[in-house]
Short mmCIF file of the N, C-alpha and C atoms (twelve columns), coordinates in Angstrom:
data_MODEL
# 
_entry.id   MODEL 
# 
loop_
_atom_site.group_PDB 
_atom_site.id 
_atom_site.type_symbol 
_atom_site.label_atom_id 
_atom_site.label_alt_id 
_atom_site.label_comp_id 
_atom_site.label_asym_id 
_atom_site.label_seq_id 
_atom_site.Cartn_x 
_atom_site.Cartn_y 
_atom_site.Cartn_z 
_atom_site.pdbx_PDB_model_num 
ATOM 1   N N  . UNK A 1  97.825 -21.367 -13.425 1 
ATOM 2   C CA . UNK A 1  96.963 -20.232 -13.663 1 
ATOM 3   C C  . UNK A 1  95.840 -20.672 -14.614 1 
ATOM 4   N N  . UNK A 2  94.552 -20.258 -14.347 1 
ATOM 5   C CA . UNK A 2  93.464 -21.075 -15.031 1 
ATOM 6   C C  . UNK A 2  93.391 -19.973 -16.145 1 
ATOM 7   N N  . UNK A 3  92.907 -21.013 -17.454 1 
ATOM 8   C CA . UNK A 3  93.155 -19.983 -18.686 1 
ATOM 9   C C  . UNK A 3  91.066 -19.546 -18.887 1 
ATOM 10  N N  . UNK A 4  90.856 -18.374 -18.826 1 
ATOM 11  C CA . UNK A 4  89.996 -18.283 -19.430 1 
ATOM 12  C C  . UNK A 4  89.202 -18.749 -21.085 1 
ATOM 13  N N  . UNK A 5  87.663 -19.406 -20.871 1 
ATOM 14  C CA . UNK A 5  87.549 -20.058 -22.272 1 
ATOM 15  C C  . UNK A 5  86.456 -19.124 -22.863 1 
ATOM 16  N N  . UNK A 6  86.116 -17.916 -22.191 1 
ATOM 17  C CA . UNK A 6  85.188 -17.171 -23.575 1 
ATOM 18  C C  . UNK A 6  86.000 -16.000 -24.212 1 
ATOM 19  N N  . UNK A 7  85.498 -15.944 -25.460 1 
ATOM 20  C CA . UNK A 7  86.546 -15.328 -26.204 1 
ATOM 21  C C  . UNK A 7  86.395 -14.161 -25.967 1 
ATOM 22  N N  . UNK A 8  87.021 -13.545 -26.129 1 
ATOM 23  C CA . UNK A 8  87.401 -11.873 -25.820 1 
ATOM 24  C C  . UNK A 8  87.374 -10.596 -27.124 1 
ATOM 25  N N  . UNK A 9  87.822 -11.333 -28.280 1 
ATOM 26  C CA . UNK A 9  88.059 -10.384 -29.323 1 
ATOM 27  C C  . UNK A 9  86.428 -10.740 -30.682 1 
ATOM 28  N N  . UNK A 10 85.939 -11.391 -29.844 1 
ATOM 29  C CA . UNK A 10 84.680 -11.701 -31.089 1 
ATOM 30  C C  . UNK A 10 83.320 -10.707 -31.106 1 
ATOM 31  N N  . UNK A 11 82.862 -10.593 -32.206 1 
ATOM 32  C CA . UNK A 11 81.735 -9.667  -32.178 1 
ATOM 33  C C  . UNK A 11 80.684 -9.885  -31.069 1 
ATOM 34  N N  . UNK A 12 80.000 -8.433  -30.257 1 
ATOM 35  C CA . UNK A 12 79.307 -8.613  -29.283 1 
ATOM 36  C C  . UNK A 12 77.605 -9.382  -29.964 1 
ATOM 37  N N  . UNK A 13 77.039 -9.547  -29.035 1 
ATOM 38  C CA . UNK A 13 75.317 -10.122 -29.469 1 
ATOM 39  C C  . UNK A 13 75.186 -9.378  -30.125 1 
ATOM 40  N N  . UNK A 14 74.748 -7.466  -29.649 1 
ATOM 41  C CA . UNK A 14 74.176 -6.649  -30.491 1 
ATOM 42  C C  . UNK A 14 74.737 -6.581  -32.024 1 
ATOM 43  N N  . UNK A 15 75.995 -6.809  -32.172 1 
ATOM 44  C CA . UNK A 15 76.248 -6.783  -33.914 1 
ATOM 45  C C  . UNK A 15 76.314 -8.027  -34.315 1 
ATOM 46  N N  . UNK A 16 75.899 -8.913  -33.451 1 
ATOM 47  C CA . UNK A 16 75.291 -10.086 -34.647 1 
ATOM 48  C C  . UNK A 16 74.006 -10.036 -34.946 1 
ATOM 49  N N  . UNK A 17 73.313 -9.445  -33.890 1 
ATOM 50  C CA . UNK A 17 71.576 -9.120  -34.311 1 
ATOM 51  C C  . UNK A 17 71.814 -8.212  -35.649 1 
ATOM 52  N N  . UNK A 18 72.795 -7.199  -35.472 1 
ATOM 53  C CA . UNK A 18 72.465 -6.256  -36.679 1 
ATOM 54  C C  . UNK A 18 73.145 -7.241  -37.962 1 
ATOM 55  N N  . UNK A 19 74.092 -8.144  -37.558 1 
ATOM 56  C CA . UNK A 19 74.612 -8.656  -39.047 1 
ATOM 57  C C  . UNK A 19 73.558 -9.490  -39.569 1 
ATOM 58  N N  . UNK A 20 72.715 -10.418 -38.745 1 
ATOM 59  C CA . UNK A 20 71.270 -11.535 -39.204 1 
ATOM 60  C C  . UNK A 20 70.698 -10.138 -39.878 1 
ATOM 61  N N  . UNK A 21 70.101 -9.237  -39.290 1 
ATOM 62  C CA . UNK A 21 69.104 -8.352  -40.032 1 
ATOM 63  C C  . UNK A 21 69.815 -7.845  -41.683 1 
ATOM 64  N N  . UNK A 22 70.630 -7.561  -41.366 1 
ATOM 65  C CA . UNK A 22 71.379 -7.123  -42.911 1 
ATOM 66  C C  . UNK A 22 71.311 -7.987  -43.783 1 
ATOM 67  N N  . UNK A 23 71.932 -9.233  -43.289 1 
ATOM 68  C CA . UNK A 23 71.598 -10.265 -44.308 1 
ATOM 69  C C  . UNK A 23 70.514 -10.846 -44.669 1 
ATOM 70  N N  . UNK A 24 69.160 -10.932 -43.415 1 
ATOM 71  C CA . UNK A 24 68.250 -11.374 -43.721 1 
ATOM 72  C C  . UNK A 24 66.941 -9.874  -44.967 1 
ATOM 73  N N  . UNK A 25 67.745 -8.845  -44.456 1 
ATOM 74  C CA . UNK A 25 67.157 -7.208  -45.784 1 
ATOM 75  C C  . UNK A 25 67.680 -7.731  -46.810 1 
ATOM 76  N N  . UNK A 26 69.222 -8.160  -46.799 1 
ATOM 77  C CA . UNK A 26 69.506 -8.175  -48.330 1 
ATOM 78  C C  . UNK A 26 68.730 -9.434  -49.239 1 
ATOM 79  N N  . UNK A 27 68.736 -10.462 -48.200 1 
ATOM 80  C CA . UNK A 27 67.954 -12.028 -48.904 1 
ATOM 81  C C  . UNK A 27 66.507 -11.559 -49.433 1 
ATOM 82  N N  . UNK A 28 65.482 -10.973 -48.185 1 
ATOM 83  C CA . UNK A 28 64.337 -10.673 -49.053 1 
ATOM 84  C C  . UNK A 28 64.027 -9.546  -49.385 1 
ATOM 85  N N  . UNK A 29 65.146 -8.606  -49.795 1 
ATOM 86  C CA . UNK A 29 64.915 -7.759  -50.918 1 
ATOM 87  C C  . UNK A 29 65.423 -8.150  -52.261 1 
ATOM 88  N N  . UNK A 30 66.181 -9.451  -52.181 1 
ATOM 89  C CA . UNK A 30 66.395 -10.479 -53.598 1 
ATOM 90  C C  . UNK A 30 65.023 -10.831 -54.219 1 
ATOM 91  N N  . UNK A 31 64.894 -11.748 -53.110 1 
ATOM 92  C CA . UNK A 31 63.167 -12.411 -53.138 1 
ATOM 93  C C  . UNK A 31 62.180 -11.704 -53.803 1 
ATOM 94  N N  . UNK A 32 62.100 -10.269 -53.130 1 
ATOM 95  C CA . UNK A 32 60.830 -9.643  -52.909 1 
ATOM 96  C C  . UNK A 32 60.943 -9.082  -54.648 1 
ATOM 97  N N  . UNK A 33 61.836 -8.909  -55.092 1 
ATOM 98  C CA . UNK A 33 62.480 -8.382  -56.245 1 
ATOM 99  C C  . UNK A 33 62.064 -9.084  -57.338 1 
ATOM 100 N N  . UNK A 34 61.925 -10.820 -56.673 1 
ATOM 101 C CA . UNK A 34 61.913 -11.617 -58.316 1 
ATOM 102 C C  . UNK A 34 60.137 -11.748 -58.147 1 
ATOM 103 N N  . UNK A 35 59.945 -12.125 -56.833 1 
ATOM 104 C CA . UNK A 35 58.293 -12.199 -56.667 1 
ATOM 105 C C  . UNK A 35 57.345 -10.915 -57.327 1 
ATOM 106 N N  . UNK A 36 57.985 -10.179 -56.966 1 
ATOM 107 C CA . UNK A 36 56.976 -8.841  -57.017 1 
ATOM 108 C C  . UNK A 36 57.292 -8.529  -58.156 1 
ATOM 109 N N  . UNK A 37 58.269 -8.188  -59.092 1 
ATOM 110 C CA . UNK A 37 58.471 -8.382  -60.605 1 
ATOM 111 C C  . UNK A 37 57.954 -8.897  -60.934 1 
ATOM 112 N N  . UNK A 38 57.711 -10.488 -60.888 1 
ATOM 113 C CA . UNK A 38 56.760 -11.325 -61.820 1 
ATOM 114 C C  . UNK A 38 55.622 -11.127 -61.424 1 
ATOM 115 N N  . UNK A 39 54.681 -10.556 -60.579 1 
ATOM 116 C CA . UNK A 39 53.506 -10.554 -60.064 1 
ATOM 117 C C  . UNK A 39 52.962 -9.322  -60.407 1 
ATOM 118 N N  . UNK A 40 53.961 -7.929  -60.887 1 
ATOM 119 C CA . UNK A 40 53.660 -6.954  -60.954 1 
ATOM 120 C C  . UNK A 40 53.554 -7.207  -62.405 1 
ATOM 121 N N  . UNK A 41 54.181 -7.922  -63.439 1 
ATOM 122 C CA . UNK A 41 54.457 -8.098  -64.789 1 
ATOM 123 C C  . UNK A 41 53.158 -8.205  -65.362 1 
ATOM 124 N N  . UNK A 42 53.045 -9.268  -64.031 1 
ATOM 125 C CA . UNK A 42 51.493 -10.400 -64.852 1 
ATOM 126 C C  . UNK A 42 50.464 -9.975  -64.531 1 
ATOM 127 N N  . UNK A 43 50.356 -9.025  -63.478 1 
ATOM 128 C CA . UNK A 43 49.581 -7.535  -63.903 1 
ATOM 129 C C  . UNK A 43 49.085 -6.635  -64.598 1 
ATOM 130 N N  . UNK A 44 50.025 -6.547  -65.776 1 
ATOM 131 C CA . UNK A 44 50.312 -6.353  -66.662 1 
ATOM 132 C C  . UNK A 44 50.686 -4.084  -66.502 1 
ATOM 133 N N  . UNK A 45 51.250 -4.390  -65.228 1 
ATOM 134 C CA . UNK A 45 51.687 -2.743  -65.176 1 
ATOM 135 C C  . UNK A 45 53.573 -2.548  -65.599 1 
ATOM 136 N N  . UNK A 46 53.366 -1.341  -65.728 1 
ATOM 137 C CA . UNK A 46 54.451 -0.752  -66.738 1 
ATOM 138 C C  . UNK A 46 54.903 0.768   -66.448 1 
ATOM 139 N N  . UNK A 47 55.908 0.752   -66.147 1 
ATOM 140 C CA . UNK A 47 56.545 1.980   -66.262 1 
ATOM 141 C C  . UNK A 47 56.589 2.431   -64.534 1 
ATOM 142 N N  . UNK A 48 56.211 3.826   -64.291 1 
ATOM 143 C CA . UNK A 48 56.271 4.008   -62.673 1 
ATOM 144 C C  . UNK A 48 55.693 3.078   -62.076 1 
ATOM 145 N N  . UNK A 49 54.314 2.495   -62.125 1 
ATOM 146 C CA . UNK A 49 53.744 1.942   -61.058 1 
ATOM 147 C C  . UNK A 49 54.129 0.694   -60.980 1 
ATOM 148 N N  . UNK A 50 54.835 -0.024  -62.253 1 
ATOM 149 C CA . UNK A 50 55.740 -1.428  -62.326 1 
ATOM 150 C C  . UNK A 50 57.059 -1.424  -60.841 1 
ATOM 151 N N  . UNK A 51 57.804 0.333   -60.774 1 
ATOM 152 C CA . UNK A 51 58.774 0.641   -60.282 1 
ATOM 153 C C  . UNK A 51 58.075 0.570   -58.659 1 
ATOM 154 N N  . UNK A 52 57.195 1.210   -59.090 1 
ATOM 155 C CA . UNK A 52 56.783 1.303   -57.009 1 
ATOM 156 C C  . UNK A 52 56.273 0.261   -56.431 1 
ATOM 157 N N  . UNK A 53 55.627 -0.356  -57.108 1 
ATOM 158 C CA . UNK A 53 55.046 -1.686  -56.877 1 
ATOM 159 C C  . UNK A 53 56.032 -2.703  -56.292 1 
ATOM 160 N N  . UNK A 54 57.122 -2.650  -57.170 1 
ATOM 161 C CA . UNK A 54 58.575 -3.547  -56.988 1 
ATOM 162 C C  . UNK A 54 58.994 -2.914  -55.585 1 
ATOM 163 N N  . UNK A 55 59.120 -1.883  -55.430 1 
ATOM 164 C CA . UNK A 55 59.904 -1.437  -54.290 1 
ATOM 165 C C  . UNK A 55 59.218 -1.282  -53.670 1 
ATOM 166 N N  . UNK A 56 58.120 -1.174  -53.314 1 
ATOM 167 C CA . UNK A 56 57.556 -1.670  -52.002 1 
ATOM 168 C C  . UNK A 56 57.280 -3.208  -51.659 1 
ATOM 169 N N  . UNK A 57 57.232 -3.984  -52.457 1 
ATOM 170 C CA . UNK A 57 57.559 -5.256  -52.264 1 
ATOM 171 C C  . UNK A 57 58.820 -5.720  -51.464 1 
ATOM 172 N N  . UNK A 58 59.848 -5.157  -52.405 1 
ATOM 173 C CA . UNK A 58 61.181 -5.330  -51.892 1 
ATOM 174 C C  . UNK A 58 61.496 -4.785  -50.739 1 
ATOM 175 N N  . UNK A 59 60.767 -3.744  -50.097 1 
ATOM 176 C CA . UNK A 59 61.309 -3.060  -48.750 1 
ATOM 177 C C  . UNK A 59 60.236 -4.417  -47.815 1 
ATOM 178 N N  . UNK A 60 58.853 -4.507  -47.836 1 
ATOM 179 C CA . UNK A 60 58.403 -5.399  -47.088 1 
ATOM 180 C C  . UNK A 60 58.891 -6.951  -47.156 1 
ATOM 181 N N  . UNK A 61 59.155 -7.223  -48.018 1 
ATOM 182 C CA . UNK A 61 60.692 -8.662  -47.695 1 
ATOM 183 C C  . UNK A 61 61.632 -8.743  -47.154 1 
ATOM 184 N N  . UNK A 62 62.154 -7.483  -47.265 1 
ATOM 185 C CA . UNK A 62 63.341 -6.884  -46.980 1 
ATOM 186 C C  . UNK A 62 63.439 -6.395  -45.410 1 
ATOM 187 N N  . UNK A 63 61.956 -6.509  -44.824 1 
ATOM 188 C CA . UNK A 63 62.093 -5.972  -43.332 1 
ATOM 189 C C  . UNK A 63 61.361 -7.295  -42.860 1 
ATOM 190 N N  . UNK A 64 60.422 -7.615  -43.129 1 
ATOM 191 C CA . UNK A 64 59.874 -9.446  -42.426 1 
ATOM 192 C C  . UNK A 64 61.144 -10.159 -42.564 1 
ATOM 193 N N  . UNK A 65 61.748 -10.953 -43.930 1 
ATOM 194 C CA . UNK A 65 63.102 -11.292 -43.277 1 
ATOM 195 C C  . UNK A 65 63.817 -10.926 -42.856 1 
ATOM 196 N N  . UNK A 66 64.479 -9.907  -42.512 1 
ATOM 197 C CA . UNK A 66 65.502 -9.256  -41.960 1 
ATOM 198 C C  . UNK A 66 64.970 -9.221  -40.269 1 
ATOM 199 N N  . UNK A 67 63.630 -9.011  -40.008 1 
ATOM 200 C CA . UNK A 67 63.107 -9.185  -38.384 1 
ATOM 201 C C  . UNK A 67 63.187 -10.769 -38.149 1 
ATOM 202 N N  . UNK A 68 62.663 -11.732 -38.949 1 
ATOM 203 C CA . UNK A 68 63.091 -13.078 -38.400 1 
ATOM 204 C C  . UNK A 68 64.954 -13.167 -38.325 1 
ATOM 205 N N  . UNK A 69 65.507 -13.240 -38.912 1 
ATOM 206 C CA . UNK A 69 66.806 -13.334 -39.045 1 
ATOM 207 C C  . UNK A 69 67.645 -12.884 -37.834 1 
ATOM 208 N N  . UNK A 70 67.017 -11.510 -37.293 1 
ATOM 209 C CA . UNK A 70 67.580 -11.018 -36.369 1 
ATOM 210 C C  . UNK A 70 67.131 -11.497 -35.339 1 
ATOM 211 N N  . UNK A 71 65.999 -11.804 -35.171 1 
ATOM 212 C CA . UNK A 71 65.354 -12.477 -33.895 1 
ATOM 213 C C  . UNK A 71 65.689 -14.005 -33.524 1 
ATOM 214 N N  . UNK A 72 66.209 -15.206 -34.934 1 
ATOM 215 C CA . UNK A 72 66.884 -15.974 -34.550 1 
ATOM 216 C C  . UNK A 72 68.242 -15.540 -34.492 1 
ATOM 217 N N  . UNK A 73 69.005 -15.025 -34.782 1 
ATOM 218 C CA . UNK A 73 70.286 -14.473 -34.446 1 
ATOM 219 C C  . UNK A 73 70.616 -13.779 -32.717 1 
ATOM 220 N N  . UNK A 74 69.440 -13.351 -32.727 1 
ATOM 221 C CA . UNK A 74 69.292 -13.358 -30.950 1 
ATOM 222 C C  . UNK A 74 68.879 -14.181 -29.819 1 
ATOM 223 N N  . UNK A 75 68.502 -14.797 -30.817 1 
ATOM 224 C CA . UNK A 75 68.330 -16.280 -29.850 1 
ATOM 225 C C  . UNK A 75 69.466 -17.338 -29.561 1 
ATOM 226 N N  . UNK A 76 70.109 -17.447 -30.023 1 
ATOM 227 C CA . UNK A 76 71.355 -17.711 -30.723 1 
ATOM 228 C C  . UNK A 76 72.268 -17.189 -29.562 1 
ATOM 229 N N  . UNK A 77 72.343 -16.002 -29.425 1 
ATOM 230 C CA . UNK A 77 73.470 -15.224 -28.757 1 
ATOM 231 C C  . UNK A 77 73.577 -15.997 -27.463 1 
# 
């Protein structure tokens, strides 16, 4: 009896695309965090606009890597 060789119980493509994207949001919202902090610093802004500045940094790192990541993760599949 011939044994089948692809695996059966392993995560499908689609949730490895979503696991690359997660990991690639969480990596450059690290990034985007230390970049845009020091860039917003040496700015020399403070207080809210230090805060929004950062987080919109961190969401646009956070979605460019997270779209490469997933797109080699689908290539991949």
């Amino acid at each position: 009896m011939p044994v089948s060789m692809t695996p059966t119980g392993g995560p499908s493509c689609f949730d490895r695309v979503k696991m690359g994207f997660m990991i690639g949001f969480c990596v450059g919202m690290g990034s985007g965090a230390l970049f845009g902090g020091f860039s917003a610093l040496r700015y020399g802004l403070r207080g809210r606009e230090l805060m929004t500045t950062v987080g919109k940094t961190m969401i646009q790192g956070g979605g460019t890597f997270g779209l490469f990541m997933s797109v080699g993760t689908g290539i991949r599949c």
